[in-house]
mmCIF file of C-alpha atoms and ligand atoms in Angstrom:
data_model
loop_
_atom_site.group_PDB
_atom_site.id
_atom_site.type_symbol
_atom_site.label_atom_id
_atom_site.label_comp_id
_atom_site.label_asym_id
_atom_site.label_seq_id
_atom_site.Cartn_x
_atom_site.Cartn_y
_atom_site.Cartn_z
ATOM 1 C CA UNK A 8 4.397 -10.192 5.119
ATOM 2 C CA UNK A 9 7.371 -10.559 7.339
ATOM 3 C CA UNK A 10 8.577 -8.380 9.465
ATOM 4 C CA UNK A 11 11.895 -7.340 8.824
ATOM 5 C CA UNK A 12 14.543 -4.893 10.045
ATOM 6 C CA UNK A 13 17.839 -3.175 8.437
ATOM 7 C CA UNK A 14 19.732 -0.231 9.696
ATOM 8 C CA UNK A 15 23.260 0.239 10.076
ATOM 9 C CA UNK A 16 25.914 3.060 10.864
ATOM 10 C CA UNK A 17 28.885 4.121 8.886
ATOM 11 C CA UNK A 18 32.394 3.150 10.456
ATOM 12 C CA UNK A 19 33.149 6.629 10.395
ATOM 13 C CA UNK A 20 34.088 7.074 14.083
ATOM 14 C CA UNK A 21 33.391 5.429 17.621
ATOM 15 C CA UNK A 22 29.703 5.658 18.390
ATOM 16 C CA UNK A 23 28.467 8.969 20.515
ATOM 17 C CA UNK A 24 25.569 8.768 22.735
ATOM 18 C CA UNK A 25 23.580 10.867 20.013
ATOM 19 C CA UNK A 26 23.901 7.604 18.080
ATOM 20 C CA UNK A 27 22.805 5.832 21.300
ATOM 21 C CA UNK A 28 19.487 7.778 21.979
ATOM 22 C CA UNK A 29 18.807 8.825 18.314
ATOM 23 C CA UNK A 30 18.317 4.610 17.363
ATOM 24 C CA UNK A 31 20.818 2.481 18.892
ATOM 25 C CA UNK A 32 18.689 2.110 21.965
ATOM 26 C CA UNK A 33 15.728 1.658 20.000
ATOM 27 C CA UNK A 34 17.229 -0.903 17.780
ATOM 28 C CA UNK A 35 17.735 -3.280 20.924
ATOM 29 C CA UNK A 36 14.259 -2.500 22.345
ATOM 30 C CA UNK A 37 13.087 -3.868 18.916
ATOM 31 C CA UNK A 38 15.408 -6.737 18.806
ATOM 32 C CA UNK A 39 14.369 -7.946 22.507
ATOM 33 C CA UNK A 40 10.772 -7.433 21.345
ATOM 34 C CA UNK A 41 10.287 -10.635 19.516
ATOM 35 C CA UNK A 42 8.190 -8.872 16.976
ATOM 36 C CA UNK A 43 10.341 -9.293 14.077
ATOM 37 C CA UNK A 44 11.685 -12.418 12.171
ATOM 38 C CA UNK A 45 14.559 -10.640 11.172
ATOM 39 C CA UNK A 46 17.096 -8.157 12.126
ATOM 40 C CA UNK A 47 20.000 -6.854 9.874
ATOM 41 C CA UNK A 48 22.786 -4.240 11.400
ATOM 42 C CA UNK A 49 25.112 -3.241 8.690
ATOM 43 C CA UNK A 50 28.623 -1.431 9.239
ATOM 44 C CA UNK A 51 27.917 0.664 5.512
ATOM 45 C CA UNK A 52 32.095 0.489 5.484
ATOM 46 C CA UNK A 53 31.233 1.101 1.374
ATOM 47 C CA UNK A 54 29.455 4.101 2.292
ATOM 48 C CA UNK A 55 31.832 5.333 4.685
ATOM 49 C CA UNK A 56 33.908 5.266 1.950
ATOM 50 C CA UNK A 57 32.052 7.707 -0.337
ATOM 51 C CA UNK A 58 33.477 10.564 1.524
ATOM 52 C CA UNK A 59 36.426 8.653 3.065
ATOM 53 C CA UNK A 60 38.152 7.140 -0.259
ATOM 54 C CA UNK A 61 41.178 8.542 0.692
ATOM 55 C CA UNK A 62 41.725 7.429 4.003
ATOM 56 C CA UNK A 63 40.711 3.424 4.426
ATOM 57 C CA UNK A 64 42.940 2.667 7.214
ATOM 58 C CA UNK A 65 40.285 4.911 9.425
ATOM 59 C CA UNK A 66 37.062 3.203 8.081
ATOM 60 C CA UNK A 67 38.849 -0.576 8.307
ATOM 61 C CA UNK A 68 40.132 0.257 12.168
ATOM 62 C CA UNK A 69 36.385 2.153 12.412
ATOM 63 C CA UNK A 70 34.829 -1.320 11.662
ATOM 64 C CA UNK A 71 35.435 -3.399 15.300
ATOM 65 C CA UNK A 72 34.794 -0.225 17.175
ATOM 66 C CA UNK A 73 31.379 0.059 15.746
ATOM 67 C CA UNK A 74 30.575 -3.869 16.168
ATOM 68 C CA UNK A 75 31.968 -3.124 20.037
ATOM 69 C CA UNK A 76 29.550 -0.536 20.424
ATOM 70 C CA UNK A 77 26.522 -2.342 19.098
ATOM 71 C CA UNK A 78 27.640 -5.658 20.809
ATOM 72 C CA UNK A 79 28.338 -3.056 24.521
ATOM 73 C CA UNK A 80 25.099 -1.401 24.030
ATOM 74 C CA UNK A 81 23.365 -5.097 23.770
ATOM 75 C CA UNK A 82 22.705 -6.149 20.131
ATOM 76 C CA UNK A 83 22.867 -9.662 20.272
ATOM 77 C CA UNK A 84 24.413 -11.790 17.119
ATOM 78 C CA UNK A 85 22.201 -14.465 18.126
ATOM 79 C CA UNK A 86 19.094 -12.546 17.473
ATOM 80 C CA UNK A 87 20.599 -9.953 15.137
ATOM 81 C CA UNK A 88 22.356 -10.491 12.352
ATOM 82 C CA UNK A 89 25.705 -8.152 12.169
ATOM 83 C CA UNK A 90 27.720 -7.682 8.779
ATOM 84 C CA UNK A 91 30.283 -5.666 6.536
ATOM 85 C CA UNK A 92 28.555 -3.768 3.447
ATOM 86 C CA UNK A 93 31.411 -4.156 1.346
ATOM 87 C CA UNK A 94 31.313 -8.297 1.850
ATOM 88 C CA UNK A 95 27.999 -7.889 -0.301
ATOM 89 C CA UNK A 96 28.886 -7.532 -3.961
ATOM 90 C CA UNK A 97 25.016 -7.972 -4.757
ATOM 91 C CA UNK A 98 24.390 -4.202 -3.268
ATOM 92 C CA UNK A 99 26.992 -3.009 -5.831
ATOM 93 C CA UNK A 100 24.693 -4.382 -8.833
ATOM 94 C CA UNK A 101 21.084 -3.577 -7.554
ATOM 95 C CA UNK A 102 22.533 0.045 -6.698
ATOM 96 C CA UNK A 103 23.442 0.438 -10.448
ATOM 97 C CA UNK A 104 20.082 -0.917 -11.941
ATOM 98 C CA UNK A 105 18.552 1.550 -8.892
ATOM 99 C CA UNK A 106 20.494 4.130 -10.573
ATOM 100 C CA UNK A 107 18.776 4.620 -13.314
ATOM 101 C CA UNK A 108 15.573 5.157 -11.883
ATOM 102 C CA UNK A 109 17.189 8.437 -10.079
ATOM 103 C CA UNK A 110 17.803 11.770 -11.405
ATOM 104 C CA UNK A 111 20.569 14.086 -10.406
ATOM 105 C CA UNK A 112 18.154 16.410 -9.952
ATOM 106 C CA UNK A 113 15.985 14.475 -7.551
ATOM 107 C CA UNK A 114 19.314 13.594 -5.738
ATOM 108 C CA UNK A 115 20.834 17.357 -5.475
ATOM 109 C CA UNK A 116 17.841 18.344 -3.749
ATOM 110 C CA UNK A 117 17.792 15.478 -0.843
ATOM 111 C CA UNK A 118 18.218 17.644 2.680
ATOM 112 C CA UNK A 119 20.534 15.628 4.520
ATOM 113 C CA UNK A 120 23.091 14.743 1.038
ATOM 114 C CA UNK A 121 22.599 19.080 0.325
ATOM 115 C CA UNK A 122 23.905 19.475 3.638
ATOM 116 C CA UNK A 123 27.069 16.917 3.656
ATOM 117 C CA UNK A 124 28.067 18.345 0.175
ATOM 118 C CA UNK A 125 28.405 21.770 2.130
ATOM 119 C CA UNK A 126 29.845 20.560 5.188
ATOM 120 C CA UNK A 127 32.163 18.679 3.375
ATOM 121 C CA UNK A 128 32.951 21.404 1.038
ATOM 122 C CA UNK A 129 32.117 19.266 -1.891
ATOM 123 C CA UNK A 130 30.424 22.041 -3.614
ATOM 124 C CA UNK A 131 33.127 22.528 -6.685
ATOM 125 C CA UNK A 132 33.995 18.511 -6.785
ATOM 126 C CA UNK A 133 31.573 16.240 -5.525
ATOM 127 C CA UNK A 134 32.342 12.630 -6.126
ATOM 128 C CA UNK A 135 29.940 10.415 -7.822
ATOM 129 C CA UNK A 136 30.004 7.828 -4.771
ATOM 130 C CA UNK A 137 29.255 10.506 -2.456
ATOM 131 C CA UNK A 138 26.322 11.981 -4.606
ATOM 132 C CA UNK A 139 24.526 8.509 -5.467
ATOM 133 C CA UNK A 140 24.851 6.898 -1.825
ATOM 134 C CA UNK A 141 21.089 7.658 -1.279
ATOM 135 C CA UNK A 142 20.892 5.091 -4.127
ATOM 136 C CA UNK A 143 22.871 2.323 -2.456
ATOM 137 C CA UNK A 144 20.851 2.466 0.463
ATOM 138 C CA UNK A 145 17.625 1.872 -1.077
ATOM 139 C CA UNK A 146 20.006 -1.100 -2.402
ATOM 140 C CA UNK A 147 20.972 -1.874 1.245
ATOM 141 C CA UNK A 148 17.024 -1.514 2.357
ATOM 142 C CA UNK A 149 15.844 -3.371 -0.701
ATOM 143 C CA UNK A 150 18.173 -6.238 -0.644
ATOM 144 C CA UNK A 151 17.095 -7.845 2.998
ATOM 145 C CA UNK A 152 13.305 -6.690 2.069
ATOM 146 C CA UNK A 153 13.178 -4.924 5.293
ATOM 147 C CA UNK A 154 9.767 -2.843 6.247
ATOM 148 C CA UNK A 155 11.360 -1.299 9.276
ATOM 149 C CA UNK A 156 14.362 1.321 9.614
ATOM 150 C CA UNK A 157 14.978 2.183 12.725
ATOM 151 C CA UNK A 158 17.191 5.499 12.483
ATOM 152 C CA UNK A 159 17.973 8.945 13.373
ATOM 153 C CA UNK A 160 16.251 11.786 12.047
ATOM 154 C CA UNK A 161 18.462 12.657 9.234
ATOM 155 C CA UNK A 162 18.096 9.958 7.744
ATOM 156 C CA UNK A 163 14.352 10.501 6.933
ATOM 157 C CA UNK A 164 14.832 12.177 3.361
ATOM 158 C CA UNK A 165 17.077 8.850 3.102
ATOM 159 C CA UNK A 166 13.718 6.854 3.561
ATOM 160 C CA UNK A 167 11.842 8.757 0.917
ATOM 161 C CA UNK A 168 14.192 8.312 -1.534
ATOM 162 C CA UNK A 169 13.696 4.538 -0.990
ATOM 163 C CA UNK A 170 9.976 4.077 -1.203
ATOM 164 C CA UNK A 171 10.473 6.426 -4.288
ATOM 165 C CA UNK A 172 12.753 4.243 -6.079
ATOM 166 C CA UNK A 173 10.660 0.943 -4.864
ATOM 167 C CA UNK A 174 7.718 2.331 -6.094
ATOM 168 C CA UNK A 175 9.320 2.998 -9.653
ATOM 169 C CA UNK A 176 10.662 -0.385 -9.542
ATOM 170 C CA UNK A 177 7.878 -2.553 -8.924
ATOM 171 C CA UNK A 178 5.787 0.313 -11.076
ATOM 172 C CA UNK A 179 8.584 -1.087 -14.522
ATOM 173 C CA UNK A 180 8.851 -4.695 -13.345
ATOM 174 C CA UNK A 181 6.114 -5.608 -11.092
ATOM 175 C CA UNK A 182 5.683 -6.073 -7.543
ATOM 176 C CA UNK A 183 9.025 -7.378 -6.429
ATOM 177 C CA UNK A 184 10.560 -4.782 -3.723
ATOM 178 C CA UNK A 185 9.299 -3.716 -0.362
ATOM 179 C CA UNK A 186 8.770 -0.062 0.665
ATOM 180 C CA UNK A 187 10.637 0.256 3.881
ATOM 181 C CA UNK A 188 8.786 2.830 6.955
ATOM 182 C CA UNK A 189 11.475 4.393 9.304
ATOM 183 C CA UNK A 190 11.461 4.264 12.808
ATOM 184 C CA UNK A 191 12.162 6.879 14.652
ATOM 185 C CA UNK A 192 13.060 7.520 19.152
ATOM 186 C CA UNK A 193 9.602 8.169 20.557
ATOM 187 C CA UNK A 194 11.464 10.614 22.646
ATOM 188 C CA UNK A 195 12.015 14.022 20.958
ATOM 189 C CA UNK A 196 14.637 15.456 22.740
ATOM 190 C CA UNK A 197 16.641 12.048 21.289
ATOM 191 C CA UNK A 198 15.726 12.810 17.527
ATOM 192 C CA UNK A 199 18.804 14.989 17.582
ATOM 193 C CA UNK A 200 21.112 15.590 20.598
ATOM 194 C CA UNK A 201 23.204 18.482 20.087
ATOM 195 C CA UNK A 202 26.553 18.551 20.827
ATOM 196 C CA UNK A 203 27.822 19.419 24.139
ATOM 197 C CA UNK A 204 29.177 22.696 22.808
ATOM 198 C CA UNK A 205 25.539 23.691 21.924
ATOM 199 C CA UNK A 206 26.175 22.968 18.084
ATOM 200 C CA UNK A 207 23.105 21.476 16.622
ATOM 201 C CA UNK A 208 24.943 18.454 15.349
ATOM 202 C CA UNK A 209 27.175 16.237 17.555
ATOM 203 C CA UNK A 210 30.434 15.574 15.210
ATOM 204 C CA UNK A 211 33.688 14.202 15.256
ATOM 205 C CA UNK A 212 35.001 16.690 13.636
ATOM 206 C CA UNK A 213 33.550 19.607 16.311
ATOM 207 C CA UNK A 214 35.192 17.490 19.154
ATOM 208 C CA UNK A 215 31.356 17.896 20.887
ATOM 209 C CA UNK A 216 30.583 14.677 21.306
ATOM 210 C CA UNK A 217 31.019 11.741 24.076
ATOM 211 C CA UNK A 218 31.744 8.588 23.081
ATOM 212 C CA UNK A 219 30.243 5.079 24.015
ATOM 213 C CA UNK A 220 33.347 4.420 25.261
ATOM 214 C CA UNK A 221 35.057 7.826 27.082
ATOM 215 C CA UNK A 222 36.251 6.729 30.398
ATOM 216 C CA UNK A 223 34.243 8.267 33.792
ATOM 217 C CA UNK A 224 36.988 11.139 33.375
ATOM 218 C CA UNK A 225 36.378 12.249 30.162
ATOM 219 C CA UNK A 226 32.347 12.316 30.652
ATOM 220 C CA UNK A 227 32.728 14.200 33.677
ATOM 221 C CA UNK A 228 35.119 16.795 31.620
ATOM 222 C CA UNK A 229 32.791 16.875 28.996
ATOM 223 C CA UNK A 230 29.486 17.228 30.625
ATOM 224 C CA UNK A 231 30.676 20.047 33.293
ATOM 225 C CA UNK A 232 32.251 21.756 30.638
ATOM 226 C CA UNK A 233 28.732 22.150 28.460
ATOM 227 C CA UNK A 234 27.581 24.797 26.728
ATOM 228 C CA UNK A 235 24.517 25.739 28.732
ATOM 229 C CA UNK A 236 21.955 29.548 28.833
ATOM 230 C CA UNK A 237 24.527 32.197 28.364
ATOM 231 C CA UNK A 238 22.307 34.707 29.361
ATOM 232 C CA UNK A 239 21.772 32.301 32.698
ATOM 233 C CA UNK A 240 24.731 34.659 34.234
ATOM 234 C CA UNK A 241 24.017 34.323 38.130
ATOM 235 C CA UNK A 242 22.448 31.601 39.788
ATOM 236 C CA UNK A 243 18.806 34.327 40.480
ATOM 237 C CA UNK A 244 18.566 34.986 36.683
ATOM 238 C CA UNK A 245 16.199 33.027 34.996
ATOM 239 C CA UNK A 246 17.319 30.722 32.610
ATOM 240 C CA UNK A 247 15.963 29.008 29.495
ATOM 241 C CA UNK A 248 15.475 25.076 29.662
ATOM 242 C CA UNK A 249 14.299 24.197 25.675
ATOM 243 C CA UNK A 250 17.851 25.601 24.225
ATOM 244 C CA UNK A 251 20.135 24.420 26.686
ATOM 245 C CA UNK A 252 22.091 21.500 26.144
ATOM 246 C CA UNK A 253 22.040 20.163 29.792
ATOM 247 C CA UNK A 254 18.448 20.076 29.790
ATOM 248 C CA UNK A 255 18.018 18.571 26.615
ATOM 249 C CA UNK A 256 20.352 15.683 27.525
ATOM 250 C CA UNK A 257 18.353 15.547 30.909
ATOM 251 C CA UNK A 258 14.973 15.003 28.619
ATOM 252 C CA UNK A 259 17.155 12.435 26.695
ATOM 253 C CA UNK A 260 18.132 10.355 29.690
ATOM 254 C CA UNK A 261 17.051 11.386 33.035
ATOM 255 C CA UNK A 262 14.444 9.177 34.962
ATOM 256 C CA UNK A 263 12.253 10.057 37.938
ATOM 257 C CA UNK A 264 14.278 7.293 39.414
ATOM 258 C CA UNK A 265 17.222 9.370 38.941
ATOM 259 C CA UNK A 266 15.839 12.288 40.563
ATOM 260 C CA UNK A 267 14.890 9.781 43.252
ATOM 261 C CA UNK A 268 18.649 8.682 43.607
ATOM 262 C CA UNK A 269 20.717 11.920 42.937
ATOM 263 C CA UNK A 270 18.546 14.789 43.933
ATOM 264 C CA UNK A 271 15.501 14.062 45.728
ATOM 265 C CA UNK A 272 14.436 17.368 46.216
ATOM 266 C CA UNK A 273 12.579 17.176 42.708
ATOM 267 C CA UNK A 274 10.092 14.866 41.935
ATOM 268 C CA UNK A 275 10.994 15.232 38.291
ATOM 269 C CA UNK A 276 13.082 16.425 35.518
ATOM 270 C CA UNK A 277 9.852 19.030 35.269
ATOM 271 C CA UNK A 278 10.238 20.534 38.655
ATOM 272 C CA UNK A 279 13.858 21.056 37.853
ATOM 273 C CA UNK A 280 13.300 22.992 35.152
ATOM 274 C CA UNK A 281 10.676 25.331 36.427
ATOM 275 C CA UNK A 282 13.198 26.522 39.003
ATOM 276 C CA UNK A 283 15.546 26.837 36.863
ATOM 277 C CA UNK A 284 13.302 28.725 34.383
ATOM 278 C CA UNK A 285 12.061 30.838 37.414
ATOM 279 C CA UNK A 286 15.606 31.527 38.330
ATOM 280 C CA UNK A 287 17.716 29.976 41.365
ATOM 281 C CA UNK A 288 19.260 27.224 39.941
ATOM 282 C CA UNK A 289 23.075 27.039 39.702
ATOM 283 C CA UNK A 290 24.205 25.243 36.289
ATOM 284 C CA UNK A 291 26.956 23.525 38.860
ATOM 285 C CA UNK A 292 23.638 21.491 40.202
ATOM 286 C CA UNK A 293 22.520 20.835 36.782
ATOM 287 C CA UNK A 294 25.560 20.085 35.817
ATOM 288 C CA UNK A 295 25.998 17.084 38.402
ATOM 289 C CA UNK A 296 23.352 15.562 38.136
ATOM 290 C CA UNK A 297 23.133 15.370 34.641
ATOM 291 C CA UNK A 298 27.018 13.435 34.843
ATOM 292 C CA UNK A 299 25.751 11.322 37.925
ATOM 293 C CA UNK A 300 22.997 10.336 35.528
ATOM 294 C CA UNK A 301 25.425 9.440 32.625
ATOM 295 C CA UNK A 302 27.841 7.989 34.238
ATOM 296 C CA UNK A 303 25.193 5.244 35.312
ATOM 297 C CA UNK A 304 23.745 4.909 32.143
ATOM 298 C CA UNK A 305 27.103 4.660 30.250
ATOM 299 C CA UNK A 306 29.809 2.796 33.003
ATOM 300 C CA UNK A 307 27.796 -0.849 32.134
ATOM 301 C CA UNK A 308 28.092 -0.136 28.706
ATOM 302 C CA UNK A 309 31.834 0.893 29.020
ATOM 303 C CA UNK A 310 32.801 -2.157 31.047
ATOM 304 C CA UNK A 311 31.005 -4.513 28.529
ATOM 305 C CA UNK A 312 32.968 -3.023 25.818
ATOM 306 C CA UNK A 313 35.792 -2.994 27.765
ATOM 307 C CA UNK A 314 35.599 -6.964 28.304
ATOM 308 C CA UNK A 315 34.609 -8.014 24.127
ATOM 309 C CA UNK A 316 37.605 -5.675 23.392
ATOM 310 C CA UNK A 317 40.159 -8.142 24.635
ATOM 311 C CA UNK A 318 39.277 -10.244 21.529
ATOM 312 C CA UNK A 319 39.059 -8.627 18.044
ATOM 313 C CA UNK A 320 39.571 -12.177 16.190
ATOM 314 C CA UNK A 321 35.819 -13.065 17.980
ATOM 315 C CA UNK A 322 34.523 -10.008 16.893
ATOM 316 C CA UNK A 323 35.937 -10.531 13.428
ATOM 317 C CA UNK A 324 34.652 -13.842 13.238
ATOM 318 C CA UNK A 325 30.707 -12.661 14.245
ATOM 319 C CA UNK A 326 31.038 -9.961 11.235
ATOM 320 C CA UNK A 327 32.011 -12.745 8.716
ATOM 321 C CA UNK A 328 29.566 -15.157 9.861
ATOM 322 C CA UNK A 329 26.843 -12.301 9.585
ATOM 323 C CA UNK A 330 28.171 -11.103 6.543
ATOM 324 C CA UNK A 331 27.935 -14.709 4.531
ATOM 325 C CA UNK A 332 24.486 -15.125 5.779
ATOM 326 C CA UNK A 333 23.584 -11.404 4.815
ATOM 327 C CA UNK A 334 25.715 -12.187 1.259
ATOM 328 C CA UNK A 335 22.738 -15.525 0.456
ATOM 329 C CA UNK A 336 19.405 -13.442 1.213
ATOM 330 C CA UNK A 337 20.925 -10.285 -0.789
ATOM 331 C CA UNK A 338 21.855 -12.569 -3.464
ATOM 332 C CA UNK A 339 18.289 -13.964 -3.630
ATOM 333 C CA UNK A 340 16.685 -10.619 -4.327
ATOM 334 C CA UNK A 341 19.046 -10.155 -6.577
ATOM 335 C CA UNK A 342 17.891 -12.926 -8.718
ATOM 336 C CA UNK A 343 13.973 -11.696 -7.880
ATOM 337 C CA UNK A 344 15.293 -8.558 -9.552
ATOM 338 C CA UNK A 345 16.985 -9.453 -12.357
ATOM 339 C CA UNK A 346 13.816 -12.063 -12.884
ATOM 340 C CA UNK A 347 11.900 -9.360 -12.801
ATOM 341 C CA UNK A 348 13.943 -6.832 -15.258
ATOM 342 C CA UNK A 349 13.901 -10.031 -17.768
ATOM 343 C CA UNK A 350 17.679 -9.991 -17.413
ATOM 344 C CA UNK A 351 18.201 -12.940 -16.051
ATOM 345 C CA UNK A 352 19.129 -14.972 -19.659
ATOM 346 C CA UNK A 353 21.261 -17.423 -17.443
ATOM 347 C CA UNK A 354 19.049 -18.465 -14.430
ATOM 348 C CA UNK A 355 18.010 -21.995 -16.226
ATOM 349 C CA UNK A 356 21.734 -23.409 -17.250
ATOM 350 C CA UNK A 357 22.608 -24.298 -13.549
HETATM 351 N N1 LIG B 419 23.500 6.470 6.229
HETATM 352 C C1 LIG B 419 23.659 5.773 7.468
HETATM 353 C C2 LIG B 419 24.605 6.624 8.344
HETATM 354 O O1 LIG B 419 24.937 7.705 7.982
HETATM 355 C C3 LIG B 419 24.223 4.390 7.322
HETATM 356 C C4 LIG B 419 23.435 3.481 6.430
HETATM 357 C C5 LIG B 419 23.874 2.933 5.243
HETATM 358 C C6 LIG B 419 22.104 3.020 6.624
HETATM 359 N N2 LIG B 419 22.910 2.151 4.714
HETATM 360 C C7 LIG B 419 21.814 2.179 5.515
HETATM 361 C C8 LIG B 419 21.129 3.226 7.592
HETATM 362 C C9 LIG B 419 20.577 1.564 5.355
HETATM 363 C C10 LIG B 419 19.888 2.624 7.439
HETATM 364 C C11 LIG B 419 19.606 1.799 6.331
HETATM 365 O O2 LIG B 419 25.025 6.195 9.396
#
């Protein structure tokens, strides 16, 4: 069997550096691996629109920031291919034939869609599109026959919906899908950063985030102004490392190379955190490291984005290139699928 990747992000918003840790990161570790003969990064623009239908302009201006931020953080069209969800008609049409091997039931009870409805305050009028984009994904999955998803943890109960409806599939019309496995950051403090207000979520919406591409001002803001122990009041109390947002972004991105560089008077990020746990450590200290440390992770990133910006038409030209290649191999399992439903009546008259 090949190996085979798809993931992809909605064009929501810019990219965060919870998107970075929680799979970005990983997805170009995979892609420079050489273990897998193909790799598929979808901008799920159709999905964005489930819960943005009134407000396109956002996910169509969201689309070349997102491809900027893959492109900055190193996904390379040459080894990856890069396209626009909505370019792909053939998703449409295997998410309605997926549809019926769903019930609302099974879909009102998935985590991560149970907690958008009520974020979203969706409660009293949930749209269809919004309910049933678990479906479309298995579609988006299905459709490239990829075995690997590398994503964030919410998007596990995502996954299981997937094998779930592959299963049922090739259970009615014999073997013809592929169960996908996600892929999750080996790291745990990167399964979910929280937001630098201490939220558990990083979100637009929160203003809590910082962006792929905030400028070294705005990280600098961001991270000294974090949420950190508020019962850490003077520098002698002890304070509590596994809650704390600083330290959890430390876990997330700190090196003992850093510590080397910045502040060699710990070995370690563990050495750190003892004293601080034992009491004696100002947040201020915390504080500057941890933005010494992002700024170097982030400024090659930001200067890389910075440089593909000046041309949107090249950027626009990878996504259709990558989206006509992605539009053939979708199309193929589409005619595997109909094959296999014995609805394909046509298929001989070409
Ligand atoms: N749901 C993902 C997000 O919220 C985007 C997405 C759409 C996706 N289709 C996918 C991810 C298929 C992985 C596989 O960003």
């Amino acid at each position: 069997m090949e190996n085979i990747i798809l993931t992809g992000d909605r064009p929501s918003g810019k990219l965060h550096i919870g998107h970075y840790v929680g799979s970005l990161k990983r997805r170009v570790e995979l892609q420079n691996s050489g273990n897998f003969d193909k790799i598929y990064i979808m901008i799920a623009d159709a999905q964005a629109l489930t819960d943005n239908f009134d407000n396109p302009e956002k996910v169509r201006a969201n689309i070349t920031e997102v491809a900027l931020d893959y492109l900055a953080c190193g996904i390379d069209p040459n080894k990856s291919t890069v396209f626009v969800q909505s370019h792909i008609a053939e998703l449409t049409e295997l998410t309605f034939y997926y549809m019926n091997l769903v019930t609302l039931a099974r879909l009102q009870r998935n985590p991560t869609v149970k907690a958008e409805i009520k974020q979203k305050n969706y409660e009293l009028s949930l749209p269809m599109g919004f309910l049933t984009y678990p479906v479309s994904q298995t579609a988006d999955i299905t459709a490239f026959k990829a075995n690997t998803v590398p994503v964030g943890e919410d998007q596990l109960p995502m996954l299981e919906q997937a094998r779930e409806i592959v299963r049922s599939f090739n259970g009615l019309y014999g073997e013809t899908l592929v169960e996908p496995k996600a892929v999750l950051p080996e790291n745990k403090s990167c399964l979910r950063l929280p937001g630098t207000d201490g939220m558990a979520k990083m979100s637009k919406s929160l203003g809590n985030c910082i962006y792929l591409s905030d400028s070294a001002d705005e990280i600098k803001r961001k991270v000294m102004g974090m949420y950190t122990d508020p019962n850490h009041i003077k520098v002698t109390d002890p304070g509590d490392t596994q809650n704390n947002p600083t330290f959890i972004y430390l876990d997330a991105f700190a090196s003992d190379e850093h510590f080397a560089r910045y502040l060699p008077e710990y070995a370690c990020l563990e050495e750190m955190k003892a004293h601080y746990e034992r009491g004696g450590l100002g947040d201020m200290k915390v504080k500057k490291l941890l933005n010494a440390v992002m700024q170097e992770t982030l400024e090659p990133i930001r200067l890389r984005r910075e440089e593909l910006a000046k041309d949107i038409p090249a950027i626009w030209d990878m996504l259709y290139r990558g989206s006509e290649e992605a539009r053939a191999v979708a199309a193929q399992t589409l005619s595997e699928v109909k094959k296999a439903m014995r609805i394909d009546y046509f298929s001989d008259r070409k």
